[in-house]
PDB file of C-alpha atoms in Angstrom:
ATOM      1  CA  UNK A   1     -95.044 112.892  14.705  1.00 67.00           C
ATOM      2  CA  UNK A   2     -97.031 109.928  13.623  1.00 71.00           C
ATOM      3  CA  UNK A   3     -96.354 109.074   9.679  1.00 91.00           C
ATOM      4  CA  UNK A   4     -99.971 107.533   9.114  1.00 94.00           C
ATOM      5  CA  UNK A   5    -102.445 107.790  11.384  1.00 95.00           C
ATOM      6  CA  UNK A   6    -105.765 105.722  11.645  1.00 95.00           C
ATOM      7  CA  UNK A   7    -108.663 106.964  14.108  1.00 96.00           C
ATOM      8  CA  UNK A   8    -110.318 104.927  16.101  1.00 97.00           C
ATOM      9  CA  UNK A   9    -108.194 101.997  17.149  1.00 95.00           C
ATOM     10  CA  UNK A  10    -110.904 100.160  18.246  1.00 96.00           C
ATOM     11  CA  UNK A  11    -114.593 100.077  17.301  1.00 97.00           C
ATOM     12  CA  UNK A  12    -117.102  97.535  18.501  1.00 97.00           C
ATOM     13  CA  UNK A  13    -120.026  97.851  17.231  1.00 97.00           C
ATOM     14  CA  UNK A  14    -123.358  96.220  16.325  1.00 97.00           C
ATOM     15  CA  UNK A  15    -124.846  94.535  12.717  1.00 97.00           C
ATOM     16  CA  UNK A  16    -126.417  96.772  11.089  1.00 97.00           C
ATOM     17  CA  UNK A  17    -124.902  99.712  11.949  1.00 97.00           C
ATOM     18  CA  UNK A  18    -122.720 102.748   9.951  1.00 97.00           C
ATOM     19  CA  UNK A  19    -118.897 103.215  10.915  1.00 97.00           C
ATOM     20  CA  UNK A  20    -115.893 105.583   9.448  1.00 98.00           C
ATOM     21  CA  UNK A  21    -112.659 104.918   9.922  1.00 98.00           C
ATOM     22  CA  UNK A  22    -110.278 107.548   9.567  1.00 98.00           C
ATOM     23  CA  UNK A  23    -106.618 107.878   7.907  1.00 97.00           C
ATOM     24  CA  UNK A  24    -104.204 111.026   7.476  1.00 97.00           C
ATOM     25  CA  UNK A  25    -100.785 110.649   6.744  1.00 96.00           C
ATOM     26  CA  UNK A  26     -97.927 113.718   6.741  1.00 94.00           C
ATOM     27  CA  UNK A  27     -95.330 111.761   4.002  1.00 90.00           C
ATOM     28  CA  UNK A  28     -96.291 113.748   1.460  1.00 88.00           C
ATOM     29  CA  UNK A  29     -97.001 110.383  -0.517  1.00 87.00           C
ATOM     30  CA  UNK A  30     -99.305 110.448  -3.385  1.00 85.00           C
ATOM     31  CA  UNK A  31    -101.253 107.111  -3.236  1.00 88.00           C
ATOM     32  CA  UNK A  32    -103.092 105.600  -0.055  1.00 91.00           C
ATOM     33  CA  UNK A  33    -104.861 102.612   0.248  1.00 92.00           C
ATOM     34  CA  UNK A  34    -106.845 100.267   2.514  1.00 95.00           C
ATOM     35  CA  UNK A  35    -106.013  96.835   3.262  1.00 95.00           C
ATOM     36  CA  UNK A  36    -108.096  94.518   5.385  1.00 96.00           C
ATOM     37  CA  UNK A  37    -106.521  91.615   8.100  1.00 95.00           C
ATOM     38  CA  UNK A  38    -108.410  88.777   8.654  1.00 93.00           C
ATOM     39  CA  UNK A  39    -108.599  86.744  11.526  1.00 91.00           C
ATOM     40  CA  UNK A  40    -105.595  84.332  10.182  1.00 90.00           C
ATOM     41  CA  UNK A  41    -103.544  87.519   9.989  1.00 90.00           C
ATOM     42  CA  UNK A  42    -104.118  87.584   5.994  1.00 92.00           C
ATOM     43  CA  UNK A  43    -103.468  90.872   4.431  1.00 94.00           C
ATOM     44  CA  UNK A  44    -106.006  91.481   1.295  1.00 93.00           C
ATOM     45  CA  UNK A  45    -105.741  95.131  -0.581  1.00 92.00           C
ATOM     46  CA  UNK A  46    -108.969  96.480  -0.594  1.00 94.00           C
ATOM     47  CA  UNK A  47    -108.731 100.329  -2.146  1.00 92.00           C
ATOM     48  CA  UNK A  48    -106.207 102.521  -3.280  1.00 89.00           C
ATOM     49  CA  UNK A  49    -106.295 105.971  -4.449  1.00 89.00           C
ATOM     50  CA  UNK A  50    -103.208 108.167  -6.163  1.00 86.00           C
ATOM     51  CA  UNK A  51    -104.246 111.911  -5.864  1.00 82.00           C
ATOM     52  CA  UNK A  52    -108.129 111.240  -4.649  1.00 84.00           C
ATOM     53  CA  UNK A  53    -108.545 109.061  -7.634  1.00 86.00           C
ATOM     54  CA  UNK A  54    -109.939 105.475  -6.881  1.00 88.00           C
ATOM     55  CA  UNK A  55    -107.456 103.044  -8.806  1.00 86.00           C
ATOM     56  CA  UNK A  56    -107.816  99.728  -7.318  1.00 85.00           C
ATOM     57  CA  UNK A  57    -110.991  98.154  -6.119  1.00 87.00           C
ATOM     58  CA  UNK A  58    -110.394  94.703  -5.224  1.00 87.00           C
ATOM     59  CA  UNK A  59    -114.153  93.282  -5.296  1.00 79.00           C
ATOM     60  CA  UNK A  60    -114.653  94.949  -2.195  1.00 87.00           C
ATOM     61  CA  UNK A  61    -118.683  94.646  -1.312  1.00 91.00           C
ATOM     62  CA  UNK A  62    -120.296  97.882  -1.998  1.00 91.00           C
ATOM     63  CA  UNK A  63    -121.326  98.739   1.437  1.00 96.00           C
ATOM     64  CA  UNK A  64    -117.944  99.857   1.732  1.00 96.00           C
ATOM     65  CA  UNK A  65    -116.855 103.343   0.494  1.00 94.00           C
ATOM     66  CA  UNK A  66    -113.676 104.571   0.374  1.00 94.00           C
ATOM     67  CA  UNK A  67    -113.219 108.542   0.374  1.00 94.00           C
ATOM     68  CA  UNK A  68    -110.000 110.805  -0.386  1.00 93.00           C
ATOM     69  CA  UNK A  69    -110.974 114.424   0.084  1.00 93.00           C
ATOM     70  CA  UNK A  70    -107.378 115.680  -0.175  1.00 92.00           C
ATOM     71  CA  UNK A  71    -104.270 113.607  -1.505  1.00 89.00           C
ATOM     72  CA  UNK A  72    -103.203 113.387   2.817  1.00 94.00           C
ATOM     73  CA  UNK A  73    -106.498 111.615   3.919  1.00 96.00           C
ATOM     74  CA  UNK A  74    -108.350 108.558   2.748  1.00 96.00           C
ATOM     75  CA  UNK A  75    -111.746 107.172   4.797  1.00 97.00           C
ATOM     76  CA  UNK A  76    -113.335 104.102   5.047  1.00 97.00           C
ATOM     77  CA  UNK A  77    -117.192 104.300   5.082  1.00 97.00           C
ATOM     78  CA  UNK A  78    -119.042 100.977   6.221  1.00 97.00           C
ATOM     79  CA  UNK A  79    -122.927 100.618   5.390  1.00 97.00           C
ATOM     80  CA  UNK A  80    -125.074  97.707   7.188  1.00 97.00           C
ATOM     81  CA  UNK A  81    -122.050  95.867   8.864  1.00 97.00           C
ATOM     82  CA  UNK A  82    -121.979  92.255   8.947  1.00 97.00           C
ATOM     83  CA  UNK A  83    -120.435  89.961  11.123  1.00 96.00           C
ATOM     84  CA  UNK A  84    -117.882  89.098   8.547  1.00 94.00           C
ATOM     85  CA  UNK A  85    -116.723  92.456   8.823  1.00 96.00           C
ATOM     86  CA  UNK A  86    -114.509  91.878  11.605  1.00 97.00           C
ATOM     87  CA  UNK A  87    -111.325  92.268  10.420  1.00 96.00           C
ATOM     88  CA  UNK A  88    -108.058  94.452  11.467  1.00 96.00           C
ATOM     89  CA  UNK A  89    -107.975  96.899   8.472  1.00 97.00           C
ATOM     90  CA  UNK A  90    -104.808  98.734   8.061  1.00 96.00           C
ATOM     91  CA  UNK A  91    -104.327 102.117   5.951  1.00 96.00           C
ATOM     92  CA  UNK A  92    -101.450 102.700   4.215  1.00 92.00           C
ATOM     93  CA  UNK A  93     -99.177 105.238   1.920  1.00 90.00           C
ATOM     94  CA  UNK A  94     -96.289 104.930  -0.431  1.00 86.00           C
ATOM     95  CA  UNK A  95     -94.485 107.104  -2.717  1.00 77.00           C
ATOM     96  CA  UNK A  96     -95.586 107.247  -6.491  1.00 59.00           C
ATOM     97  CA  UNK A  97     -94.142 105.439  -9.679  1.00 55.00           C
ATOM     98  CA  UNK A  98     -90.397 104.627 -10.186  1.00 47.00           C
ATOM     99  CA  UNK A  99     -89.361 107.576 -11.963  1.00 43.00           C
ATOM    100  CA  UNK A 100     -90.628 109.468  -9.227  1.00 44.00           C
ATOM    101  CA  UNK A 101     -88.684 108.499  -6.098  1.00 44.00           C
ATOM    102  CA  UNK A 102     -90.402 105.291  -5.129  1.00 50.00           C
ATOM    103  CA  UNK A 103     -90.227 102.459  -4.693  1.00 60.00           C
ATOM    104  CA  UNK A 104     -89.397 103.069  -0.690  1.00 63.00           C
ATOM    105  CA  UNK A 105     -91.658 100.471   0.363  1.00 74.00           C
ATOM    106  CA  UNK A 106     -95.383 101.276   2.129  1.00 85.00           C
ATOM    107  CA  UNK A 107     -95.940 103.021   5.458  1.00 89.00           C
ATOM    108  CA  UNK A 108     -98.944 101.147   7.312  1.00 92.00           C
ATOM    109  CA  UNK A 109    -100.967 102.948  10.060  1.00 94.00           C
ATOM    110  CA  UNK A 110    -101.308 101.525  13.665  1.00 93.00           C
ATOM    111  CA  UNK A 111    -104.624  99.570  12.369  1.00 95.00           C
ATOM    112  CA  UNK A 112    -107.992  99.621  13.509  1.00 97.00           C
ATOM    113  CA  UNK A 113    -109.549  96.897  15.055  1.00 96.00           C
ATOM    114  CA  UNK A 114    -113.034  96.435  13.834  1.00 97.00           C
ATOM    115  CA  UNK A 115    -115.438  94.469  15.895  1.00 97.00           C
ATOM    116  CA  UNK A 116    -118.748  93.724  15.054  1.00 97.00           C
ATOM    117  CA  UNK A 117    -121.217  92.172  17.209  1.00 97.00           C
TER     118      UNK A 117
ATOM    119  CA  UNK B   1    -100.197  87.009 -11.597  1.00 79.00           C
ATOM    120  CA  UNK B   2     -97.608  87.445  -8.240  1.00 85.00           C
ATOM    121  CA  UNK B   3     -97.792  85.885  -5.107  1.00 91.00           C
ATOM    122  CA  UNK B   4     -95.091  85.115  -2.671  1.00 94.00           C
ATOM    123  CA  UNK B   5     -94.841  81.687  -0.522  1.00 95.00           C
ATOM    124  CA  UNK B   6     -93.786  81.504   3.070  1.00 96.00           C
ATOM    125  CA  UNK B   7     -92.855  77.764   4.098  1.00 92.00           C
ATOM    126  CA  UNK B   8     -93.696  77.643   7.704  1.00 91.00           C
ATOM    127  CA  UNK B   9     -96.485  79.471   9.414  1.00 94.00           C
ATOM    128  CA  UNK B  10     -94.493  78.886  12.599  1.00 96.00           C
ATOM    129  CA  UNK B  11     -90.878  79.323  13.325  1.00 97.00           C
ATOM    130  CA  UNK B  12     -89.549  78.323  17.336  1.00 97.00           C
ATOM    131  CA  UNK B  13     -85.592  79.438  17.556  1.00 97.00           C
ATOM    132  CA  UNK B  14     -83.531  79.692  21.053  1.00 97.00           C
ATOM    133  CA  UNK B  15     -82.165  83.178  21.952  1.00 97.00           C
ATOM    134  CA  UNK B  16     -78.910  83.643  20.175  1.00 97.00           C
ATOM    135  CA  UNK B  17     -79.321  81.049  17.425  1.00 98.00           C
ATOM    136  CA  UNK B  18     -80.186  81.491  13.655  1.00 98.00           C
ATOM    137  CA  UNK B  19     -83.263  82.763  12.460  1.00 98.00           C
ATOM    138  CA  UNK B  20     -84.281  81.526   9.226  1.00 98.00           C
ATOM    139  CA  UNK B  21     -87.445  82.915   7.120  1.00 98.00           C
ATOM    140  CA  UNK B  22     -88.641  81.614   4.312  1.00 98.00           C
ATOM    141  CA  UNK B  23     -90.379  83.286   0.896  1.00 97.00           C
ATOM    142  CA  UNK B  24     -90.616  82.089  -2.477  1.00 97.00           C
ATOM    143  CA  UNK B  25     -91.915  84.318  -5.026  1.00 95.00           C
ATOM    144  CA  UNK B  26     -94.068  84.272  -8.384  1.00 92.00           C
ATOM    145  CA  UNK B  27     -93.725  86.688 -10.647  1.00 85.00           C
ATOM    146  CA  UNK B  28     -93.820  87.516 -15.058  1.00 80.00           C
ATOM    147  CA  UNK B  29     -91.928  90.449 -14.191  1.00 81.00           C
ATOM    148  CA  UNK B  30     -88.342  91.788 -12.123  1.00 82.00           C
ATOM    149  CA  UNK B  31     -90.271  91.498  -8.491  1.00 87.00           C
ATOM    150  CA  UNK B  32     -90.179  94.450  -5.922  1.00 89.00           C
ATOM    151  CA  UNK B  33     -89.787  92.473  -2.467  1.00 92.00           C
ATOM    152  CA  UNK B  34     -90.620  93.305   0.710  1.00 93.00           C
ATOM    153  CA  UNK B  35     -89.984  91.888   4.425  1.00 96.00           C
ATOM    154  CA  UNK B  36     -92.333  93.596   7.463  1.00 95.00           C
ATOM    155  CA  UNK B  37     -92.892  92.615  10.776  1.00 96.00           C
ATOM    156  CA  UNK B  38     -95.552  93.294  12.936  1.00 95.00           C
ATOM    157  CA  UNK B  39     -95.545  93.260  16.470  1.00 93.00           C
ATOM    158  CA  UNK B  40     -98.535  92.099  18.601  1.00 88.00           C
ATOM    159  CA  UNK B  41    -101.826  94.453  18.574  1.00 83.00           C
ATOM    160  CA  UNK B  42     -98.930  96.906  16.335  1.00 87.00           C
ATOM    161  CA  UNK B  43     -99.073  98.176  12.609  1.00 88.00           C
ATOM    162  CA  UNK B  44     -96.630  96.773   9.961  1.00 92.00           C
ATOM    163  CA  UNK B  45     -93.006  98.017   9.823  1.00 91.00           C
ATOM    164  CA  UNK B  46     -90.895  98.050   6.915  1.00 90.00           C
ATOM    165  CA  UNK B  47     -88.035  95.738   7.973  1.00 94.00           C
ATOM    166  CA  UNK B  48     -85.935  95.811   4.130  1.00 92.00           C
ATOM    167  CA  UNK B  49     -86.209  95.997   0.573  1.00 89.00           C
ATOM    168  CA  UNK B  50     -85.362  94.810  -2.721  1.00 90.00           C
ATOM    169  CA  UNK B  51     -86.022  97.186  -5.444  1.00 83.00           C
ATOM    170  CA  UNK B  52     -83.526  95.741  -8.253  1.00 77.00           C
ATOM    171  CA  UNK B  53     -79.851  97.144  -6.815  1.00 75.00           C
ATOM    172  CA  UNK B  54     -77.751  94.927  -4.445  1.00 84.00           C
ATOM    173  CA  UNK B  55     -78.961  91.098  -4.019  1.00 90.00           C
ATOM    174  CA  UNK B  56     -77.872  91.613  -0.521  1.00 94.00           C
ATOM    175  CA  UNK B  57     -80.547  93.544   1.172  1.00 93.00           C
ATOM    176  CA  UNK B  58     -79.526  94.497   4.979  1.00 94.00           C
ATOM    177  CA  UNK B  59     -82.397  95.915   6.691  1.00 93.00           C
ATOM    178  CA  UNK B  60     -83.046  97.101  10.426  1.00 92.00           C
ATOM    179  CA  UNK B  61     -82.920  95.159  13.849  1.00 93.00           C
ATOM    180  CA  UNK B  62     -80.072  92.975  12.184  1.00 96.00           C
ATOM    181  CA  UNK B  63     -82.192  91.551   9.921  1.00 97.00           C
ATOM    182  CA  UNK B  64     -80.888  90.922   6.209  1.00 97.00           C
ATOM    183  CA  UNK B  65     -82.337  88.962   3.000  1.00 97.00           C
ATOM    184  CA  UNK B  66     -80.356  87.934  -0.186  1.00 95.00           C
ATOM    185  CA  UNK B  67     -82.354  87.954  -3.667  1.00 95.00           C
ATOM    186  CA  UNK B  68     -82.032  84.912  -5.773  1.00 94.00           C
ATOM    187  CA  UNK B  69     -83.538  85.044  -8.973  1.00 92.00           C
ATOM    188  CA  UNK B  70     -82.180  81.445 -10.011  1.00 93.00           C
ATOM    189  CA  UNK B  71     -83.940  80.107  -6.701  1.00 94.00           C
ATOM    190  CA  UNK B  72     -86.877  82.872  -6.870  1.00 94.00           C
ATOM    191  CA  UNK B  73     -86.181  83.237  -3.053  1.00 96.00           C
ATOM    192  CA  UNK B  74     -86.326  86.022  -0.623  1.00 97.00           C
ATOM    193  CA  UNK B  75     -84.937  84.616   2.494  1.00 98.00           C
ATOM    194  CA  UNK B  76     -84.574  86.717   5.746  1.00 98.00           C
ATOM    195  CA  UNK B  77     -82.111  85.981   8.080  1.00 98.00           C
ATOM    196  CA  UNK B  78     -80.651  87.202  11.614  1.00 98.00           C
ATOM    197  CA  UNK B  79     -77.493  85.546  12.897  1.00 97.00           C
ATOM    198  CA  UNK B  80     -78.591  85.496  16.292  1.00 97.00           C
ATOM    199  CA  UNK B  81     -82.323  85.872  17.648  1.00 97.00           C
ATOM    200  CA  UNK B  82     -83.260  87.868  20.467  1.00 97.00           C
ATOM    201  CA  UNK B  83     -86.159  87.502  22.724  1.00 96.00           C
ATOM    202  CA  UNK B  84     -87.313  91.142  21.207  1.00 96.00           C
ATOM    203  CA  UNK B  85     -87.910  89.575  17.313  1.00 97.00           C
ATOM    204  CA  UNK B  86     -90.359  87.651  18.259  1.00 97.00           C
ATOM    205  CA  UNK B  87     -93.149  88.835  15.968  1.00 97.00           C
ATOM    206  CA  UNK B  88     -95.158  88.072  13.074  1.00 96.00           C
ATOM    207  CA  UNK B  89     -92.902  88.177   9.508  1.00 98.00           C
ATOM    208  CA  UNK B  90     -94.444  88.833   6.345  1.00 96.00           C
ATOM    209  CA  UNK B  91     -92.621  88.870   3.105  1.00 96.00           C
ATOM    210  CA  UNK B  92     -94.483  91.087   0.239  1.00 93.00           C
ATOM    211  CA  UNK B  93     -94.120  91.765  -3.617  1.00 91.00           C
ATOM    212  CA  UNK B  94     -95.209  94.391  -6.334  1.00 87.00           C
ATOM    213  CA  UNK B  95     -93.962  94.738  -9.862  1.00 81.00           C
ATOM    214  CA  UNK B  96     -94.060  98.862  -8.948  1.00 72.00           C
ATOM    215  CA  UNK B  97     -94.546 101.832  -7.080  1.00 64.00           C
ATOM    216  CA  UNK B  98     -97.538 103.980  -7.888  1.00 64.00           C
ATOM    217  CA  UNK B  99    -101.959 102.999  -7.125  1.00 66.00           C
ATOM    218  CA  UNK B 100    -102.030 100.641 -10.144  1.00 73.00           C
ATOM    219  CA  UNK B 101     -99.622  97.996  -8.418  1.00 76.00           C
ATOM    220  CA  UNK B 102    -100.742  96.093  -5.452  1.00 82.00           C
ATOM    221  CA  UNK B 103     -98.055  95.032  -2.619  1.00 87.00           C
ATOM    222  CA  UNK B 104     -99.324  91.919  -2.393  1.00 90.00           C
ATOM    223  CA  UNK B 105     -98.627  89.624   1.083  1.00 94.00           C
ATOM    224  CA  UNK B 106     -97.452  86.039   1.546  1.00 95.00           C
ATOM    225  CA  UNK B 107     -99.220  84.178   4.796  1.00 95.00           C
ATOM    226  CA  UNK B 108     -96.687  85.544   7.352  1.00 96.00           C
ATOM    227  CA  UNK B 109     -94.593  83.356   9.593  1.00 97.00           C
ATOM    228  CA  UNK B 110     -95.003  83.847  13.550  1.00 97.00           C
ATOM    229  CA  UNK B 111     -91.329  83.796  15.296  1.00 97.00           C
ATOM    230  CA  UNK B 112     -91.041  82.303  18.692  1.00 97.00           C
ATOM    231  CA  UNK B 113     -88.237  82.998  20.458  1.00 97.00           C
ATOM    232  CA  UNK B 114     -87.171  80.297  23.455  1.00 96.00           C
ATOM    233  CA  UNK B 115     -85.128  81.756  25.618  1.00 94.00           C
TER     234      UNK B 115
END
């Protein structure tokens, strides 16, 4: 039973266009986030949420929209893609503050790979 | 600010000899570190932690890192590579759990492994 989960694992797609990426994860962990891979295999944060509340926003362009409906799932909207966009981008889950069981260290999805043409 | 280091973007061992990773970190408060690896075309898996008990951190696959505040180092070591590590490493750090504190990543180093 997959921990975090990230649907699709590939999408190629063209400028311009509207993509969702997709994240669920079965932990029970309170706080999710995005992070984004370049090509040099850099990991950046992008988002994360505790609860469905945005915390972190990491000067992320605004044609990307993060969305938590329910403390188990956070989406990635992407608005007028750009070349630049290509990127792995990796979801991810971890338990809450100290005090509260953590700090066990983040689970990262499979990763989708974003292609944009 | 925190950031971690990692001297050597590429590491090239022999099966059955000593693998040495290397991560420096920055950081105004008592770190959180981290150690991952990530397999080609795979996700990142939690190899070990240090979350402020034992400066000896053993993790899985073999894999172990010692803490030294004095040195603000997080090496990872294995005493003897197999062809099965080879794999990209990076080394991480937070000052907390919870959404307010980013894990932040150093530059990973890829491990070769000669047989």
């Amino acid at each position: 039973d997959t921990a975090v989960s990230q649907t699709p694992k590939y999408l190629v797609t063209q400028m311009g266009n509207d993509k969702s990426i997709k994240c669920e994860q079965n932990l029970g962990h309170d706080t999710m986030y995005w992070y984004k891979q370049d090509s040099k295999k850099f990991l950046k944060i992008m988002f994360s949420y505790n609860n469905k509340e945005l915390i972190i926003n990491e000067t992320v362009p605004n044609r990307f929209s993060p969305k938590s409906p329910d403390k188990a799932h956070l989406n990635l909207h992407i608005n007028s893609l750009e070349l630049g966009d290509s990127a792995v981008y990796f979801c991810a889950s971890s338990q809450a503050e100290i005090g509260q069981g953590g700090i066990g260290g983040y689970t990262f999805g499979s990763g989708t790979r974003l292609t944009v043409v | 600010a925190q950031s971690v280091t990692q001297l050597g973007s590429h590491v090239s061992v022999s099966e059955g000899a000593l693998v040495l990773l290397r991560c420096n970190y920055s950081s105004s408060v008592p770190p959180y570190l981290f150690w991952y690896v990530q397999y080609p075309n795979q996700g990142l898996q939690l190899l070990l932690k240090y979350t402020s008990a034992a400066t000896l951190v053993k993790g899985i696959n073999g894999f172990e890192a010692e803490f030294k505040k004095s040195e603000t180092s997080f090496h990872l070591t294995k005493p003897s590579a197999h062809m099965s590590d080879a794999a990209e490493y990076f080394c991480a750090v937070t000052r907390g759990g919870g959404a307010t504190n980013k894990l932040i990543f150093g530059t990973g180093t890829l491990l070769a492994v000669q047989p």
